Short mmCIF file of C-alpha atoms (C1' of nucleotides) in Angstrom, two decimals:
data_model
loop_
_atom_site.label_atom_id
_atom_site.label_comp_id
_atom_site.label_asym_id
_atom_site.label_seq_id
_atom_site.Cartn_x
_atom_site.Cartn_y
_atom_site.Cartn_z
CA UNK A 440 -17.09 2.75 -33.08
CA UNK A 441 -19.86 0.33 -31.99
CA UNK A 442 -19.75 -2.39 -34.57
CA UNK A 443 -23.07 -4.36 -34.57
CA UNK A 444 -23.65 -7.01 -31.95
CA UNK A 445 -21.14 -9.80 -31.16
CA UNK A 446 -18.27 -8.46 -33.20
CA UNK A 447 -18.02 -5.33 -30.96
CA UNK A 448 -18.40 -7.43 -27.82
CA UNK A 449 -15.66 -9.86 -28.69
CA UNK A 450 -13.37 -7.07 -29.73
CA UNK A 451 -13.93 -5.40 -26.38
CA UNK A 452 -13.36 -8.70 -24.60
CA UNK A 453 -10.11 -9.31 -26.46
CA UNK A 454 -9.00 -5.81 -25.62
CA UNK A 455 -9.77 -6.41 -21.94
CA UNK A 456 -7.88 -9.60 -21.98
CA UNK A 457 -4.83 -7.90 -23.57
CA UNK A 458 -5.04 -5.24 -20.82
CA UNK A 459 -5.12 -7.86 -18.20
CA UNK A 460 -1.96 -9.50 -19.64
CA UNK A 461 -0.17 -6.26 -19.99
CA UNK A 462 -1.04 -5.36 -16.37
CA UNK A 463 0.28 -8.69 -15.14
CA UNK A 464 3.49 -8.31 -17.14
CA UNK A 465 3.97 -4.72 -15.80
CA UNK A 466 3.22 -5.84 -12.28
CA UNK A 467 5.86 -8.53 -12.45
CA UNK A 468 8.39 -5.96 -13.47
CA UNK A 469 7.42 -3.36 -10.99
CA UNK A 470 7.05 -5.69 -8.09
CA UNK A 471 10.43 -7.25 -8.82
CA UNK A 472 12.05 -3.82 -8.53
CA UNK A 473 10.04 -2.29 -5.74
CA UNK A 474 8.57 -5.24 -3.85
CA UNK A 475 4.97 -6.26 -3.26
CA UNK A 476 3.92 -2.84 -2.02
CA UNK A 477 5.08 -1.03 -5.10
CA UNK A 478 2.89 1.71 -6.53
CA UNK A 479 -0.11 0.31 -8.44
CA UNK A 480 -0.28 3.57 -10.31
CA UNK A 481 3.19 2.79 -11.53
CA UNK A 482 2.00 -0.66 -12.62
CA UNK A 483 -0.94 0.93 -14.58
CA UNK A 484 1.29 3.55 -16.15
CA UNK A 485 3.87 1.11 -17.29
CA UNK A 486 1.12 -1.11 -18.70
CA UNK A 487 -0.17 1.94 -20.63
CA UNK A 488 -3.61 1.87 -19.10
CA UNK A 489 -5.53 4.05 -16.71
CA UNK A 490 -5.52 3.26 -13.03
CA UNK A 491 -9.24 2.50 -13.22
CA UNK A 492 -8.54 -0.35 -15.58
CA UNK A 493 -6.26 -1.96 -13.14
CA UNK A 494 -9.00 -1.85 -10.51
CA UNK A 495 -11.53 -3.18 -13.02
CA UNK A 496 -9.32 -6.21 -13.77
CA UNK A 497 -8.19 -6.92 -10.24
CA UNK A 498 -10.16 -6.26 -7.21
CA UNK A 499 -7.15 -5.66 -5.00
CA UNK A 500 -3.28 -5.73 -4.83
CA UNK A 501 -3.53 -9.26 -3.53
CA UNK A 502 -5.60 -10.34 -6.48
CA UNK A 503 -2.75 -9.20 -8.78
CA UNK A 504 -0.28 -11.06 -6.67
CA UNK A 505 -2.45 -14.13 -6.57
CA UNK A 506 -2.47 -14.15 -10.36
CA UNK A 507 1.27 -13.82 -10.54
CA UNK A 508 1.99 -16.42 -7.93
CA UNK A 509 -0.59 -19.06 -8.98
CA UNK A 510 1.91 -20.95 -11.23
CA UNK A 511 4.55 -21.01 -8.50
CA UNK A 512 2.13 -22.60 -6.12
CA UNK A 513 0.87 -25.06 -8.65
CA UNK A 514 4.35 -26.23 -9.44
CA UNK A 515 5.03 -26.67 -5.67
CA UNK A 516 1.97 -28.96 -5.42
CA UNK A 517 3.04 -30.87 -8.54
CA UNK A 518 6.57 -31.30 -7.04
CA UNK A 519 5.10 -32.43 -3.74
CA UNK A 520 2.94 -35.09 -5.48
CA UNK A 521 5.99 -36.38 -7.34
CA UNK A 522 8.18 -36.43 -4.27
CA UNK A 523 5.60 -38.50 -2.34
CA UNK A 524 6.67 -41.60 -4.25
CA UNK A 525 10.34 -41.27 -3.61
CA UNK A 526 12.14 -43.52 -1.12
CA UNK A 527 14.04 -40.83 0.82
CA UNK A 528 11.26 -39.24 2.78
CA UNK A 529 13.60 -36.70 4.59
CA UNK A 530 15.38 -35.77 1.35
CA UNK A 531 11.95 -35.26 -0.27
CA UNK A 532 10.87 -32.82 2.32
CA UNK A 533 14.16 -30.84 2.20
CA UNK A 534 14.03 -30.66 -1.53
CA UNK A 535 10.47 -29.38 -1.39
CA UNK A 536 11.39 -26.77 1.28
CA UNK A 537 14.28 -25.67 -0.94
CA UNK A 538 11.93 -25.24 -3.85
CA UNK A 539 9.40 -23.32 -1.65
CA UNK A 540 12.16 -20.97 -0.47
CA UNK A 541 13.14 -20.24 -4.07
CA UNK A 542 9.57 -19.53 -5.11
CA UNK A 543 9.15 -17.04 -2.21
CA UNK A 544 12.00 -15.04 -3.60
CA UNK A 545 9.86 -14.04 -6.60
CA UNK A 546 9.47 -10.47 -5.25
CA UNK A 547 10.62 -8.72 -2.13
CA UNK A 548 7.89 -9.01 0.44
CA UNK A 549 6.41 -12.34 -0.70
CA UNK A 550 7.54 -14.39 2.31
CA UNK A 551 5.99 -11.92 4.68
CA UNK A 552 2.80 -11.96 2.53
CA UNK A 553 2.53 -15.71 2.53
CA UNK A 554 2.99 -16.00 6.27
CA UNK A 555 0.22 -13.52 6.82
CA UNK A 556 -2.06 -14.92 4.15
CA UNK A 557 -1.75 -18.40 5.88
CA UNK A 558 -3.42 -16.93 8.95
CA UNK A 559 -5.89 -14.41 7.37
CA UNK A 560 -9.04 -16.07 6.06
CA UNK A 561 -9.88 -12.98 4.05
CA UNK A 562 -6.67 -12.83 2.07
CA UNK A 563 -6.92 -13.54 -1.70
CA UNK A 564 -3.93 -15.71 -1.17
CA UNK A 565 -5.40 -17.69 1.68
CA UNK A 566 -6.55 -20.81 -0.20
CA UNK A 567 -3.50 -20.82 -2.34
CA UNK A 568 -1.33 -20.89 0.68
CA UNK A 569 -3.34 -23.49 2.58
CA UNK A 570 -3.23 -25.84 -0.35
CA UNK A 571 0.52 -25.44 -0.56
CA UNK A 572 0.76 -26.05 3.27
CA UNK A 573 -1.25 -29.23 2.83
CA UNK A 574 1.22 -30.54 0.32
CA UNK A 575 4.12 -29.74 2.65
CA UNK A 576 2.26 -31.28 5.56
CA UNK A 577 2.09 -34.62 3.79
CA UNK A 578 5.82 -34.56 3.16
CA UNK A 579 6.51 -33.55 6.73
CA UNK A 580 4.42 -36.45 8.18
CA UNK A 581 6.17 -38.97 6.03
CA UNK A 582 9.65 -37.70 6.98
CA UNK A 583 8.70 -37.68 10.62
CA UNK A 584 7.48 -41.26 10.62
CA UNK A 585 10.67 -42.31 8.86
CA UNK A 586 12.45 -40.77 11.92
CA UNK A 587 14.48 -38.21 9.91
CA UNK A 588 12.81 -35.07 11.22
CA UNK A 589 12.06 -33.99 14.72
CA UNK A 590 8.51 -35.05 15.66
CA UNK A 591 7.58 -31.85 17.50
CA UNK A 592 7.71 -29.74 14.40
CA UNK A 593 4.62 -28.60 12.52
CA UNK A 594 4.30 -27.61 8.84
CA UNK A 595 3.54 -24.12 10.12
CA UNK A 596 6.95 -24.06 11.78
CA UNK A 597 8.64 -25.05 8.58
CA UNK A 598 6.86 -22.60 6.43
CA UNK A 599 7.89 -19.81 8.82
CA UNK A 600 11.49 -20.99 8.68
CA UNK A 601 11.38 -21.12 4.95
CA UNK A 602 9.86 -17.61 4.80
CA UNK A 603 12.49 -16.38 7.17
CA UNK A 604 15.33 -17.83 4.96
CA UNK A 605 13.74 -16.48 1.82
CA UNK A 606 13.62 -13.01 3.42
CA UNK A 607 17.25 -13.22 4.32
CA UNK A 608 18.36 -14.26 0.83
CA UNK A 609 16.19 -11.75 -0.83
CA UNK A 610 17.89 -9.01 1.06
CA UNK A 611 21.37 -10.59 0.52
CA UNK A 612 20.66 -10.46 -3.24
CA UNK A 613 20.55 -6.67 -3.22
CA UNK A 614 23.37 -4.35 -4.13
CA UNK A 615 25.59 -3.92 -1.13
CA UNK A 616 27.55 -0.75 -0.59
CA UNK A 617 30.06 -2.23 1.88
CA UNK A 618 30.69 -5.84 1.32
CA UNK A 619 33.58 -6.84 3.63
CA UNK A 620 32.58 -8.80 6.69
CA UNK A 621 28.87 -8.68 5.95
CA UNK A 622 29.05 -10.42 2.58
CA UNK A 623 25.90 -12.37 2.04
CA UNK A 624 26.11 -16.13 2.43
CA UNK A 625 25.67 -18.41 -0.50
CA UNK A 626 21.94 -18.82 -1.50
CA UNK A 627 21.39 -22.27 -0.10
CA UNK A 628 23.91 -22.32 2.74
CA UNK A 629 21.59 -20.67 5.29
CA UNK A 630 18.86 -23.09 4.48
CA UNK A 631 21.27 -26.02 4.86
CA UNK A 632 22.44 -24.77 8.19
CA UNK A 633 18.96 -24.35 9.54
CA UNK A 634 17.62 -27.63 8.15
CA UNK A 635 20.46 -29.28 10.06
CA UNK A 636 18.61 -28.28 13.20
CA UNK A 637 15.44 -29.99 12.13
CA UNK A 638 16.93 -33.53 12.48
CA UNK A 639 16.57 -35.36 15.78
CA UNK A 640 19.68 -35.00 17.82
CA UNK A 641 21.35 -38.06 19.34
CA UNK A 642 23.75 -36.81 21.98
CA UNK B 1448 6.20 37.16 24.61
CA UNK B 1449 9.92 37.72 24.18
CA UNK B 1450 11.36 37.85 27.67
CA UNK B 1451 14.72 39.62 27.80
CA UNK B 1452 17.84 37.57 26.81
CA UNK B 1453 18.78 34.22 28.44
CA UNK B 1454 15.41 33.56 30.10
CA UNK B 1455 13.59 33.46 26.80
CA UNK B 1456 16.25 31.28 25.29
CA UNK B 1457 16.31 28.67 27.91
CA UNK B 1458 12.57 28.60 28.00
CA UNK B 1459 12.58 27.89 24.29
CA UNK B 1460 15.26 25.25 24.75
CA UNK B 1461 13.30 23.56 27.49
CA UNK B 1462 10.21 23.54 25.33
CA UNK B 1463 12.14 22.10 22.47
CA UNK B 1464 13.51 19.37 24.64
CA UNK B 1465 9.98 18.63 25.88
CA UNK B 1466 8.77 18.46 22.32
CA UNK B 1467 11.57 15.99 21.58
CA UNK B 1468 10.52 13.77 24.46
CA UNK B 1469 6.89 13.91 23.46
CA UNK B 1470 7.77 13.00 19.92
CA UNK B 1471 9.80 9.98 21.07
CA UNK B 1472 7.06 8.82 23.40
CA UNK B 1473 4.51 9.13 20.58
CA UNK B 1474 6.76 7.46 18.09
CA UNK B 1475 7.25 4.51 20.44
CA UNK B 1476 3.45 4.04 20.59
CA UNK B 1477 2.73 4.55 16.89
CA UNK B 1478 5.67 2.42 15.72
CA UNK B 1479 4.59 -0.36 18.05
CA UNK B 1480 1.14 -0.34 16.52
CA UNK B 1481 1.92 0.23 12.86
CA UNK B 1482 5.60 -0.69 12.48
CA UNK B 1483 8.65 1.21 11.56
CA UNK B 1484 7.07 2.69 8.40
CA UNK B 1485 4.11 4.14 10.31
CA UNK B 1486 2.89 7.62 9.39
CA UNK B 1487 5.20 10.36 10.78
CA UNK B 1488 2.30 12.81 10.60
CA UNK B 1489 0.45 10.45 12.95
CA UNK B 1490 3.45 10.62 15.30
CA UNK B 1491 3.53 14.38 15.28
CA UNK B 1492 -0.33 14.62 15.75
CA UNK B 1493 -0.24 12.30 18.71
CA UNK B 1494 2.63 14.26 20.20
CA UNK B 1495 0.50 17.42 19.76
CA UNK B 1496 3.11 19.25 17.63
CA UNK B 1497 3.26 20.27 13.98
CA UNK B 1498 4.82 18.02 11.40
CA UNK B 1499 7.56 20.63 10.98
CA UNK B 1500 8.64 20.19 14.52
CA UNK B 1501 9.23 16.54 14.01
CA UNK B 1502 11.48 17.29 11.12
CA UNK B 1503 13.29 20.00 13.09
CA UNK B 1504 14.07 17.57 15.96
CA UNK B 1505 14.90 14.51 13.80
CA UNK B 1506 16.46 14.68 10.38
CA UNK B 1507 14.80 11.48 9.17
CA UNK B 1508 12.68 8.53 10.16
CA UNK B 1509 15.82 6.58 10.86
CA UNK B 1510 17.00 9.23 13.26
CA UNK B 1511 13.86 8.77 15.30
CA UNK B 1512 14.40 5.03 15.33
CA UNK B 1513 18.07 5.40 16.21
CA UNK B 1514 17.00 7.43 19.25
CA UNK B 1515 14.44 4.84 20.21
CA UNK B 1516 16.74 1.87 19.81
CA UNK B 1517 19.90 3.30 21.23
CA UNK B 1518 19.19 1.91 24.73
CA UNK B 1519 18.55 -1.55 23.38
CA UNK B 1520 21.84 -1.63 21.54
CA UNK B 1521 23.76 -0.29 24.46
CA UNK B 1522 22.37 -2.95 26.69
CA UNK B 1523 23.30 -5.63 24.18
CA UNK B 1524 26.91 -4.43 24.26
CA UNK B 1525 26.85 -4.41 27.98
CA UNK B 1526 25.51 -7.93 28.14
CA UNK B 1527 28.17 -9.01 25.64
CA UNK B 1528 30.94 -7.60 27.78
CA UNK B 1529 29.59 -9.41 30.80
CA UNK B 1530 29.20 -12.66 29.01
CA UNK B 1531 32.83 -12.55 27.70
CA UNK B 1532 33.94 -13.52 31.25
CA UNK B 1533 31.69 -16.56 31.52
CA UNK B 1534 33.03 -20.15 31.23
CA UNK B 1535 30.51 -21.50 28.91
CA UNK B 1536 31.42 -19.84 25.63
CA UNK B 1537 28.68 -21.46 23.54
CA UNK B 1538 26.03 -20.81 26.17
CA UNK B 1539 27.15 -17.14 26.24
CA UNK B 1540 26.76 -16.70 22.44
CA UNK B 1541 23.28 -18.37 22.58
CA UNK B 1542 22.11 -16.19 25.44
CA UNK B 1543 23.32 -13.06 23.65
CA UNK B 1544 21.56 -14.14 20.46
CA UNK B 1545 18.29 -14.72 22.43
CA UNK B 1546 18.57 -11.16 23.91
CA UNK B 1547 19.27 -9.78 20.45
CA UNK B 1548 16.24 -11.49 19.04
CA UNK B 1549 14.08 -10.08 21.78
CA UNK B 1550 15.39 -6.58 21.27
CA UNK B 1551 14.57 -6.82 17.53
CA UNK B 1552 10.95 -7.32 18.37
CA UNK B 1553 10.62 -3.85 19.66
CA UNK B 1554 8.55 -2.76 16.59
CA UNK B 1555 7.41 -4.59 13.43
CA UNK B 1556 10.04 -4.05 10.78
CA UNK B 1557 13.01 -3.64 13.07
CA UNK B 1558 14.74 -6.84 12.02
CA UNK B 1559 14.54 -5.92 8.36
CA UNK B 1560 15.80 -2.48 9.23
CA UNK B 1561 18.84 -3.74 11.10
CA UNK B 1562 19.82 -6.20 8.36
CA UNK B 1563 19.69 -3.34 5.86
CA UNK B 1564 21.44 -0.82 8.13
CA UNK B 1565 24.26 -3.27 8.63
CA UNK B 1566 25.06 -3.02 4.91
CA UNK B 1567 24.16 0.59 4.25
CA UNK B 1568 26.87 3.06 5.19
CA UNK B 1569 24.53 5.95 4.94
CA UNK B 1570 21.97 4.67 7.36
CA UNK B 1571 21.64 6.51 10.65
CA UNK B 1572 21.63 3.09 12.24
CA UNK B 1573 24.82 1.85 10.57
CA UNK B 1574 27.29 2.57 13.39
CA UNK B 1575 24.80 1.32 16.08
CA UNK B 1576 24.47 -1.94 14.22
CA UNK B 1577 28.14 -2.39 13.47
CA UNK B 1578 29.05 -1.93 17.09
CA UNK B 1579 26.45 -4.44 18.10
CA UNK B 1580 27.85 -6.88 15.45
CA UNK B 1581 31.36 -6.44 16.86
CA UNK B 1582 30.08 -7.47 20.28
CA UNK B 1583 28.50 -10.59 18.81
CA UNK B 1584 31.52 -11.34 16.70
CA UNK B 1585 33.69 -11.61 19.78
CA UNK B 1586 31.30 -14.02 21.41
CA UNK B 1587 31.13 -16.05 18.20
CA UNK B 1588 34.88 -16.34 17.92
CA UNK B 1589 35.07 -17.56 21.48
CA UNK B 1590 32.35 -20.15 20.99
CA UNK B 1591 33.99 -21.35 17.76
CA UNK B 1592 37.47 -21.82 19.28
CA UNK B 1593 35.81 -23.75 22.11
CA UNK B 1594 34.44 -26.10 19.42
CA UNK B 1595 30.84 -25.51 20.37
CA UNK B 1596 29.83 -23.74 17.13
CA UNK B 1597 30.39 -24.58 13.44
CA UNK B 1598 33.55 -22.80 12.32
CA UNK B 1599 32.18 -21.84 8.87
CA UNK B 1600 29.63 -19.48 10.37
CA UNK B 1601 30.08 -15.64 10.36
CA UNK B 1602 28.47 -13.12 12.73
CA UNK B 1603 26.63 -11.83 9.68
CA UNK B 1604 25.05 -15.24 9.33
CA UNK B 1605 23.94 -15.28 12.89
CA UNK B 1606 22.51 -11.70 12.81
CA UNK B 1607 20.55 -12.69 9.81
CA UNK B 1608 19.21 -15.81 11.50
CA UNK B 1609 18.31 -13.73 14.47
CA UNK B 1610 16.56 -11.18 12.35
CA UNK B 1611 14.65 -13.94 10.60
CA UNK B 1612 13.49 -15.46 13.87
CA UNK B 1613 12.42 -12.10 15.30
CA UNK B 1614 10.42 -11.44 12.15
CA UNK B 1615 8.71 -14.72 12.48
CA UNK B 1616 7.88 -14.18 16.13
CA UNK B 1617 6.76 -10.65 15.54
CA UNK B 1618 4.15 -11.92 13.05
CA UNK B 1619 3.20 -14.83 15.35
CA UNK B 1620 2.36 -12.35 18.05
CA UNK B 1621 -0.39 -10.67 16.01
CA UNK B 1622 -4.09 -11.45 16.35
CA UNK B 1623 -4.85 -14.53 14.34
CA UNK B 1624 -8.27 -15.11 12.84
CA UNK B 1625 -7.95 -18.83 12.25
CA UNK B 1626 -5.67 -20.45 14.82
CA UNK B 1627 -5.96 -24.15 14.32
CA UNK B 1628 -3.04 -25.85 12.63
CA UNK B 1629 -1.16 -22.61 12.08
CA UNK B 1630 -0.96 -21.61 15.81
CA UNK B 1631 2.27 -19.72 16.37
CA UNK B 1632 5.07 -21.61 18.11
CA UNK B 1633 6.29 -20.56 21.55
CA UNK B 1634 8.47 -17.50 21.46
CA UNK B 1635 11.79 -19.16 21.96
CA UNK B 1636 11.13 -22.48 20.36
CA UNK B 1637 12.02 -21.51 16.79
CA UNK B 1638 15.23 -19.98 17.97
CA UNK B 1639 16.10 -23.12 19.96
CA UNK B 1640 15.43 -25.28 16.98
CA UNK B 1641 17.53 -23.26 14.61
CA UNK B 1642 20.36 -22.83 17.09
CA UNK B 1643 20.57 -26.55 17.25
CA UNK B 1644 21.73 -26.43 13.65
CA UNK B 1645 24.65 -24.21 14.59
CA UNK B 1646 26.52 -26.82 16.52
CA UNK B 1647 29.01 -29.02 14.75
CA UNK B 1648 27.50 -32.37 13.67
CA UNK B 1649 29.34 -35.59 14.60
CA UNK B 1650 27.68 -38.30 12.52
"C1'" DA C 1163 15.42 29.94 18.26
"C1'" DC C 1164 11.71 27.59 17.70
"C1'" DC C 1165 7.06 26.27 15.76
"C1'" DT C 1166 3.38 25.98 12.38
"C1'" DG C 1167 0.95 24.75 8.47
"C1'" DA C 1168 0.56 25.58 3.52
"C1'" DA C 1169 2.60 23.75 -0.52
"C1'" DC C 1170 4.34 20.21 -3.62
"C1'" DA C 1171 4.54 15.82 -5.44
"C1'" DC C 1172 3.24 11.63 -4.65
"C1'" DC C 1173 -0.13 7.45 -2.99
"C1'" DG C 1174 -4.67 3.90 -2.96
"C1'" DT C 1175 -9.29 3.71 -4.18
"C1'" DT C 1176 -13.80 5.01 -6.10
"C1'" DC C 1177 -16.96 6.52 -9.47
"C1'" DA C 1178 -19.16 9.69 -12.91
"C1'" DA C 1179 -18.65 10.49 -17.60
"C1'" DG C 1180 -17.32 9.09 -21.95
"C1'" DT C 1181 -16.65 5.37 -26.15
"C1'" DA D 1048 -18.83 -3.53 -21.74
"C1'" DC D 1049 -14.96 -1.33 -21.24
"C1'" DC D 1050 -11.82 2.60 -20.18
"C1'" DT D 1051 -10.37 7.07 -18.33
"C1'" DG D 1052 -9.17 10.45 -15.23
"C1'" DA D 1053 -10.93 13.63 -11.80
"C1'" DA D 1054 -11.90 13.47 -7.01
"C1'" DC D 1055 -11.11 12.34 -2.16
"C1'" DA D 1056 -8.43 11.44 1.62
"C1'" DC D 1057 -4.29 10.37 2.70
"C1'" DC D 1058 1.33 10.35 2.72
"C1'" DG D 1059 6.74 12.41 3.18
"C1'" DT D 1060 9.20 16.41 3.08
"C1'" DT D 1061 10.30 21.30 2.68
"C1'" DC D 1062 10.14 26.05 3.74
"C1'" DA D 1063 8.07 30.87 4.16
"C1'" DA D 1064 5.81 33.11 7.62
"C1'" DG D 1065 4.85 33.81 12.30
"C1'" DT D 1066 6.14 34.12 17.66
#
DNA sequence: ACCTGAACACCGTTCAAGT
DNA sequence: ACCTGAACACCGTTCAAGT
């Protein structure tokens, strides 16, 4: 099949790129269904490629996830930059935390992953998470100096809270067999309740 | 080896009981290290029995966990009963939620497990969790009628919050590689902060 | 009655062999 | 250069064979 020189090369490269796209598409579907620890063999199967191809395109499960989540994180950084120029510092922070919580619901297991990656230098998601944290940190500092948010909180605290809420809502979104008294709360209600606790109290 | 009649039987029964104890001991160690989804083969190996014996003594992973967590849940119910007779209704609820959060930190993954079991009729932990929720529900109702807790909250909300905090602290308790700005908050601080949000606000 | 371990159908990950 | 699938070392779970 070897066509001479560049033609063969670029055909192979195009094919490789298509495989990468298919793998990402497939991974998005499988992770959405089975969570971030879903079977990578499943991902490869559904993409119609061999398992070896997956490992050739992505050095690890986290590399796949990093590729899938990169856009989310970029949009959070963009939103943060935009919110910096708003008057309401506290409202800005809360809006950003809401957006973060939403993004973390991409796949089951993402919140956990993000919290761990924040603290693990070796994670493929480490830098992505750290950048995102920097964006949030700026918003937090502004909200704190405006007096709208307790001054003893750190951005690490808030990311953990956000992750916790995202985990809760992720589970609440699943099919429930008995739905009487344990019906899941509205998506944003839990976050609202918890964020209430972040304001300074004047008793 | 077959000794005649009852003697052989009771020896076998005693042996079986000892195996069960060893398995539980081993499971406690392995789950503490690797979380609730740890290898059951590992559990059997460390207990010095065949994998078949584990499955003979416990019909499922959840059955092992139910056996390990039964005491915790019982003590929460006892604590609840005791707190019912205290004057400070809100303080009682908060103390109980603190205790619950602590118990959920038994092994990594327990909070998630409890939240799921609460909603899954088929789980071996379902009844255990439901009873515990009933205990908390009574404390919540009392705190709400005393005016100390927002009236729109349900016990399901609070258990989810507790699970979320327990998850956070469980992760915070792990060895961190970089510990600068992401240092984990003190054990109870997150819970305190969040519980602040549960009080009615008077602006 | 109880215990064991082989057996089955899956994983994640690597790497020789093919094109 | 890229792709494939066998190979290895693991799982969870079941069940025939042993005592």
